[in-house]
Amino acid sequence: MNNNFFSYLYLWLSLIILPEMVFSQSNNFTIQDVKFESQGITLAGSILKPKNPVAAVVIVHGSDPVKRELEFAKRLAKEGIAVLTYDKRGVGESGGVYVGPSVGTNNIDTTNLTLLSDDANEAVKTFRAFLKNEKTPIGLVGFSQAGWIIPIAASKNSQIEFMVLFSCPTITTLEQLRFQFYTNGNNNFWENHADADAREHIKNDPDKYQFVATDPKISLSTLSIPGLWLFGEKDIQIPVKLCIEQLNTFKVQGKPFEYTLFPTLGHDTSSIDKTIPFYISIQWIKQNALNIRMSKALIK
């Protein structure tokens, strides 16, 4: 059996025994609106804070023009995790300009991804000041496009202590585009194609757009914080098996990176009706938050 199986089994066992052993759960939390500055504009969001949070996370958006992720944040807060979620740049009450295909602009250009990582870092700084308790570990949780943003942010901000990535790529932005053009939105793609076909296409297909690619492996190679990736095997937005192969390379190098693969899911691992990936991420966050707290206590 492969390492992923044992990781999956371990997380499920944690789901059963960890809350009773270590954590007291509460469904009570407060919601407070917050505004903060980033690169000359004001971003607006909300902080959800349980009475005694076991950890804290800032939510990093995917590519769509979305407002603060309040429903997802509430799910986290009910599990004892404090959350800062904000309207994406140029969306809702946040200032700035949204960049993306829906408005005819390139939102995976390195300049934009770096700008969005700056927004995430300013959110972390704001959240840390709000929490006051330095013992509360703080991390980033993100979806899809966040797979490029989170590593950039974490490589520049030592306050970020862990990361959880739902359906997030570990390949370059141009490689992801080649794959996405190849699948062409066909939900039955994997019924008629093999992984080898996808890899060959990603390797050799000429790029339809010309821009400097962002490679998340560059930032990931500098990180030593724990990370969890949650993948759906039927994903037609990112080539999951190639992403896992690259994570395995990091694991061999001693990076504290883990992943779980869900054979029946696609790019929807964070959907509200897909409960197993969410609860696995919750238990992983709690366990790693406990480890971080213990490490801090030993250092002191």
Short mmCIF file of C-alpha atoms in Angstrom, two decimals:
data_model
loop_
_atom_site.label_atom_id
_atom_site.label_comp_id
_atom_site.label_asym_id
_atom_site.label_seq_id
_atom_site.Cartn_x
_atom_site.Cartn_y
_atom_site.Cartn_z
CA MET A 1 0.00 0.00 0.00
CA ASN A 2 1.26 3.48 -0.80
CA ASN A 3 2.07 6.26 1.62
CA ASN A 4 -1.08 8.14 0.67
CA PHE A 5 -3.23 5.26 1.95
CA PHE A 6 -1.61 5.37 5.39
CA SER A 7 -1.89 9.16 5.47
CA TYR A 8 -5.59 8.86 4.64
CA LEU A 9 -6.10 6.16 7.30
CA TYR A 10 -4.25 8.18 9.92
CA LEU A 11 -6.33 11.25 9.27
CA TRP A 12 -9.54 9.25 9.55
CA LEU A 13 -8.41 7.81 12.88
CA SER A 14 -7.63 11.33 14.02
CA LEU A 15 -11.14 12.33 13.04
CA ILE A 16 -12.49 9.74 15.46
CA ILE A 17 -10.25 10.21 18.49
CA LEU A 18 -8.64 13.65 18.37
CA PRO A 19 -11.49 15.91 19.57
CA GLU A 20 -12.05 13.94 22.78
CA MET A 21 -8.33 13.71 23.53
CA VAL A 22 -7.21 17.26 22.99
CA PHE A 23 -9.79 19.79 21.91
CA SER A 24 -12.98 21.20 23.39
CA GLN A 25 -15.44 22.09 20.64
CA SER A 26 -17.84 25.02 20.60
CA ASN A 27 -20.30 26.29 18.03
CA ASN A 28 -20.17 29.81 19.48
CA PHE A 29 -18.22 32.44 17.60
CA THR A 30 -18.36 36.16 16.94
CA ILE A 31 -18.25 37.87 13.54
CA GLN A 32 -16.58 41.25 13.22
CA ASP A 33 -16.05 43.28 10.05
CA VAL A 34 -12.51 44.46 9.39
CA LYS A 35 -10.67 46.63 6.87
CA PHE A 36 -6.95 46.70 6.11
CA GLU A 37 -4.57 48.29 3.63
CA SER A 38 -2.62 46.45 0.94
CA GLN A 39 -0.53 48.00 -1.81
CA GLY A 40 -2.36 51.30 -1.70
CA ILE A 41 -5.95 50.05 -1.54
CA THR A 42 -8.38 49.03 1.22
CA LEU A 43 -9.59 45.46 1.51
CA ALA A 44 -12.75 44.60 3.46
CA GLY A 45 -13.53 41.35 5.21
CA SER A 46 -14.79 39.62 8.32
CA ILE A 47 -13.16 37.92 11.29
CA LEU A 48 -14.91 34.92 12.81
CA LYS A 49 -13.56 34.12 16.26
CA PRO A 50 -14.54 31.20 18.51
CA LYS A 51 -14.15 31.64 22.26
CA ASN A 52 -10.84 29.76 22.50
CA PRO A 53 -9.54 29.14 18.97
CA VAL A 54 -7.19 26.19 18.51
CA ALA A 55 -5.81 27.78 15.33
CA ALA A 56 -6.42 30.68 12.95
CA VAL A 57 -6.53 30.82 9.16
CA VAL A 58 -6.78 33.41 6.41
CA ILE A 59 -8.75 32.22 3.39
CA VAL A 60 -7.09 32.75 0.00
CA HIS A 61 -9.39 32.93 -3.04
CA GLY A 62 -9.49 30.94 -6.22
CA SER A 63 -9.59 32.71 -9.59
CA ASP A 64 -13.22 33.87 -9.63
CA PRO A 65 -14.36 37.38 -8.59
CA VAL A 66 -15.63 36.26 -5.20
CA LYS A 67 -16.53 38.09 -2.03
CA ARG A 68 -15.52 36.89 1.42
CA GLU A 69 -16.06 33.13 1.87
CA LEU A 70 -18.43 33.41 4.83
CA GLU A 71 -20.09 30.00 4.55
CA PHE A 72 -16.77 28.17 4.43
CA ALA A 73 -15.48 30.39 7.23
CA LYS A 74 -18.46 29.52 9.42
CA ARG A 75 -17.77 25.82 8.94
CA LEU A 76 -14.24 26.40 10.19
CA ALA A 77 -15.32 28.61 13.10
CA LYS A 78 -17.78 25.97 14.31
CA GLU A 79 -14.80 23.65 14.62
CA GLY A 80 -12.91 26.07 16.86
CA ILE A 81 -10.78 27.72 14.17
CA ALA A 82 -10.65 31.51 13.91
CA VAL A 83 -10.94 32.86 10.36
CA LEU A 84 -10.25 36.05 8.46
CA THR A 85 -11.96 36.08 5.07
CA TYR A 86 -12.06 39.11 2.80
CA ASP A 87 -13.59 40.30 -0.46
CA LYS A 88 -11.11 39.72 -3.26
CA ARG A 89 -9.33 42.77 -4.66
CA GLY A 90 -11.79 44.68 -6.87
CA VAL A 91 -14.80 42.71 -5.60
CA GLY A 92 -17.52 43.56 -3.06
CA GLU A 93 -16.39 46.18 -0.58
CA SER A 94 -12.68 45.81 -1.41
CA GLY A 95 -10.88 48.42 -3.46
CA GLY A 96 -8.59 47.83 -6.40
CA VAL A 97 -9.26 46.12 -9.71
CA TYR A 98 -10.23 42.50 -10.21
CA VAL A 99 -8.15 40.72 -12.86
CA GLY A 100 -9.41 37.61 -14.65
CA PRO A 101 -10.66 36.04 -17.88
CA SER A 102 -14.24 37.15 -17.20
CA VAL A 103 -13.10 40.74 -17.68
CA GLY A 104 -10.55 39.97 -20.39
CA THR A 105 -7.36 40.11 -18.34
CA ASN A 106 -4.73 37.58 -17.26
CA ASN A 107 -5.08 36.71 -13.58
CA ILE A 108 -2.25 34.17 -13.51
CA ASP A 109 0.39 36.61 -14.65
CA THR A 110 3.23 36.68 -12.11
CA THR A 111 2.56 40.34 -11.31
CA ASN A 112 -1.06 39.65 -10.33
CA LEU A 113 -0.27 36.50 -8.35
CA THR A 114 2.39 38.41 -6.41
CA LEU A 115 -0.08 41.23 -5.77
CA LEU A 116 -2.66 38.75 -4.44
CA SER A 117 0.00 37.19 -2.23
CA ASP A 118 0.68 40.66 -0.80
CA ASP A 119 -3.04 40.95 0.00
CA ALA A 120 -2.94 37.61 1.82
CA ASN A 121 0.11 38.66 3.81
CA GLU A 122 -1.49 41.92 4.87
CA ALA A 123 -4.52 39.92 6.00
CA VAL A 124 -2.24 37.68 8.08
CA LYS A 125 -0.58 40.70 9.72
CA THR A 126 -3.98 42.23 10.49
CA PHE A 127 -5.24 38.94 11.91
CA ARG A 128 -2.17 38.40 14.07
CA ALA A 129 -2.61 41.84 15.63
CA PHE A 130 -6.32 41.14 16.22
CA LEU A 131 -5.73 37.76 17.87
CA LYS A 132 -3.18 39.17 20.32
CA ASN A 133 -2.41 35.67 21.62
CA GLU A 134 0.86 34.79 19.90
CA LYS A 135 0.42 31.13 20.83
CA THR A 136 -2.43 30.73 18.33
CA PRO A 137 -0.88 29.25 15.16
CA ILE A 138 -1.95 31.01 11.98
CA GLY A 139 -2.03 29.55 8.49
CA LEU A 140 -3.48 29.94 5.01
CA VAL A 141 -6.34 27.93 3.52
CA GLY A 142 -7.00 28.31 -0.18
CA PHE A 143 -8.64 26.98 -3.29
CA SER A 144 -7.44 26.29 -6.84
CA GLN A 145 -5.48 29.38 -7.97
CA ALA A 146 -4.35 29.79 -4.36
CA GLY A 147 -1.87 26.99 -5.11
CA TRP A 148 0.35 29.63 -6.71
CA ILE A 149 -0.49 32.45 -4.29
CA ILE A 150 -0.04 30.68 -0.95
CA PRO A 151 3.56 29.52 -1.50
CA ILE A 152 4.59 33.03 -2.59
CA ALA A 153 2.93 34.55 0.49
CA ALA A 154 4.36 31.98 2.90
CA SER A 155 7.88 32.37 1.50
CA LYS A 156 7.75 36.08 2.40
CA ASN A 157 5.98 35.90 5.77
CA SER A 158 7.33 33.99 8.75
CA GLN A 159 4.01 34.52 10.59
CA ILE A 160 2.44 31.86 8.35
CA GLU A 161 2.90 28.52 10.12
CA PHE A 162 0.92 26.03 8.00
CA MET A 163 -1.08 25.81 4.77
CA VAL A 164 -4.05 23.83 3.44
CA LEU A 165 -4.67 23.73 -0.30
CA PHE A 166 -7.88 22.42 -1.87
CA SER A 167 -7.45 21.33 -5.52
CA CYS A 168 -4.34 23.46 -5.90
CA PRO A 169 -1.63 23.04 -8.56
CA THR A 170 2.04 22.40 -7.94
CA ILE A 171 2.84 22.85 -11.66
CA THR A 172 3.57 26.12 -13.45
CA THR A 173 0.84 28.45 -14.63
CA LEU A 174 1.57 27.70 -18.30
CA GLU A 175 1.54 23.94 -17.71
CA GLN A 176 -1.85 24.27 -16.03
CA LEU A 177 -3.20 26.23 -19.00
CA ARG A 178 -2.00 23.55 -21.42
CA PHE A 179 -3.84 20.91 -19.40
CA GLN A 180 -6.99 23.00 -19.06
CA PHE A 181 -7.12 23.65 -22.82
CA TYR A 182 -6.62 19.92 -23.39
CA THR A 183 -9.53 18.84 -21.16
CA ASN A 184 -11.67 21.69 -22.55
CA GLY A 185 -14.23 21.45 -19.74
CA ASN A 186 -15.13 17.86 -20.59
CA ASN A 187 -16.28 16.21 -17.35
CA ASN A 188 -15.85 12.80 -18.99
CA PHE A 189 -12.27 13.51 -20.01
CA TRP A 190 -10.72 10.80 -17.85
CA GLU A 191 -13.02 8.15 -19.28
CA ASN A 192 -11.27 8.51 -22.64
CA HIS A 193 -7.75 9.65 -21.75
CA ALA A 194 -4.84 8.25 -19.78
CA ASP A 195 -2.49 10.14 -17.48
CA ALA A 196 0.32 9.53 -19.98
CA ASP A 197 -1.70 11.37 -22.66
CA ALA A 198 -2.12 14.38 -20.40
CA ARG A 199 1.57 14.46 -19.47
CA GLU A 200 2.63 14.29 -23.11
CA HIS A 201 0.31 17.16 -23.96
CA ILE A 202 1.51 19.27 -21.04
CA LYS A 203 5.12 18.67 -22.03
CA ASN A 204 4.85 19.40 -25.74
CA ASP A 205 1.78 21.52 -26.48
CA PRO A 206 2.64 25.04 -27.72
CA ASP A 207 1.37 27.81 -25.46
CA LYS A 208 -1.61 29.82 -26.69
CA TYR A 209 -0.52 32.76 -24.56
CA GLN A 210 2.94 34.15 -23.98
CA PHE A 211 3.86 35.34 -20.49
CA VAL A 212 6.38 34.51 -17.81
CA ALA A 213 5.30 31.36 -15.99
CA THR A 214 5.00 31.18 -12.21
CA ASP A 215 6.44 27.97 -10.76
CA PRO A 216 5.15 27.27 -7.21
CA LYS A 217 7.97 24.77 -6.68
CA ILE A 218 10.42 27.66 -6.40
CA SER A 219 8.62 29.05 -3.34
CA LEU A 220 7.75 25.61 -1.95
CA SER A 221 11.43 24.65 -1.99
CA THR A 222 12.12 27.45 0.51
CA LEU A 223 9.38 26.43 2.96
CA SER A 224 9.61 24.18 6.00
CA ILE A 225 6.06 24.69 7.29
CA PRO A 226 3.56 21.81 7.15
CA GLY A 227 1.24 21.69 4.15
CA LEU A 228 -1.77 19.59 3.19
CA TRP A 229 -3.07 19.25 -0.39
CA LEU A 230 -6.51 17.75 -1.07
CA PHE A 231 -7.01 16.44 -4.60
CA GLY A 232 -9.86 14.96 -6.61
CA GLU A 233 -8.63 12.31 -9.04
CA LYS A 234 -11.19 13.34 -11.70
CA ASP A 235 -10.01 16.98 -11.73
CA ILE A 236 -10.02 18.51 -15.23
CA GLN A 237 -8.51 21.85 -14.14
CA ILE A 238 -5.19 20.51 -12.85
CA PRO A 239 -3.30 17.26 -13.62
CA VAL A 240 -3.50 15.75 -10.15
CA LYS A 241 -1.14 12.80 -10.59
CA LEU A 242 1.61 15.06 -11.91
CA CYS A 243 1.06 17.43 -8.96
CA ILE A 244 1.27 14.50 -6.53
CA GLU A 245 4.47 13.28 -8.16
CA GLN A 246 6.04 16.68 -7.53
CA LEU A 247 4.87 16.66 -3.92
CA ASN A 248 6.41 13.22 -3.45
CA THR A 249 9.73 14.66 -4.61
CA PHE A 250 9.46 17.29 -1.88
CA LYS A 251 8.53 14.64 0.69
CA VAL A 252 11.65 12.64 -0.17
CA GLN A 253 13.63 15.82 0.49
CA GLY A 254 12.11 15.96 3.98
CA LYS A 255 9.50 18.64 3.40
CA PRO A 256 6.50 18.30 5.79
CA PHE A 257 4.05 18.14 2.88
CA GLU A 258 1.09 15.73 2.84
CA TYR A 259 -1.73 15.05 0.44
CA THR A 260 -4.93 13.04 0.22
CA LEU A 261 -6.46 11.86 -3.04
CA PHE A 262 -10.22 11.35 -3.46
CA PRO A 263 -10.92 8.99 -6.39
CA THR A 264 -14.52 10.10 -7.00
CA LEU A 265 -14.03 13.88 -6.77
CA GLY A 266 -12.96 16.48 -9.30
CA HIS A 267 -11.99 20.11 -8.72
CA ASP A 268 -14.72 20.38 -6.08
CA THR A 269 -12.86 19.18 -2.97
CA SER A 270 -13.91 22.27 -1.00
CA SER A 271 -17.62 22.13 -1.91
CA ILE A 272 -20.04 22.26 0.99
CA ASP A 273 -21.57 18.91 0.03
CA LYS A 274 -18.15 17.19 -0.02
CA THR A 275 -17.74 16.73 3.73
CA ILE A 276 -14.87 14.24 3.95
CA PRO A 277 -12.12 16.52 2.53
CA PHE A 278 -13.27 19.31 4.83
CA TYR A 279 -13.18 17.21 7.99
CA ILE A 280 -9.83 15.72 7.09
CA SER A 281 -8.48 19.26 6.72
CA ILE A 282 -9.97 20.22 10.10
CA GLN A 283 -8.27 17.37 11.95
CA TRP A 284 -5.01 18.03 10.14
CA ILE A 285 -5.13 21.70 11.15
CA LYS A 286 -5.85 20.82 14.78
CA GLN A 287 -3.08 18.26 14.98
CA ASN A 288 -0.51 20.55 13.40
CA ALA A 289 -1.64 23.50 15.52
CA LEU A 290 -1.04 21.33 18.59
CA ASN A 291 2.41 20.38 17.29
CA ILE A 292 3.27 24.04 16.66
CA ARG A 293 2.11 25.05 20.15
CA MET A 294 4.21 22.29 21.71
CA SER A 295 7.25 23.33 19.70
CA LYS A 296 6.87 26.93 20.83
CA ALA A 297 6.57 25.80 24.44
CA LEU A 298 9.77 23.75 24.18
CA ILE A 299 11.67 26.67 22.70
CA LYS A 300 10.61 28.90 25.60
#
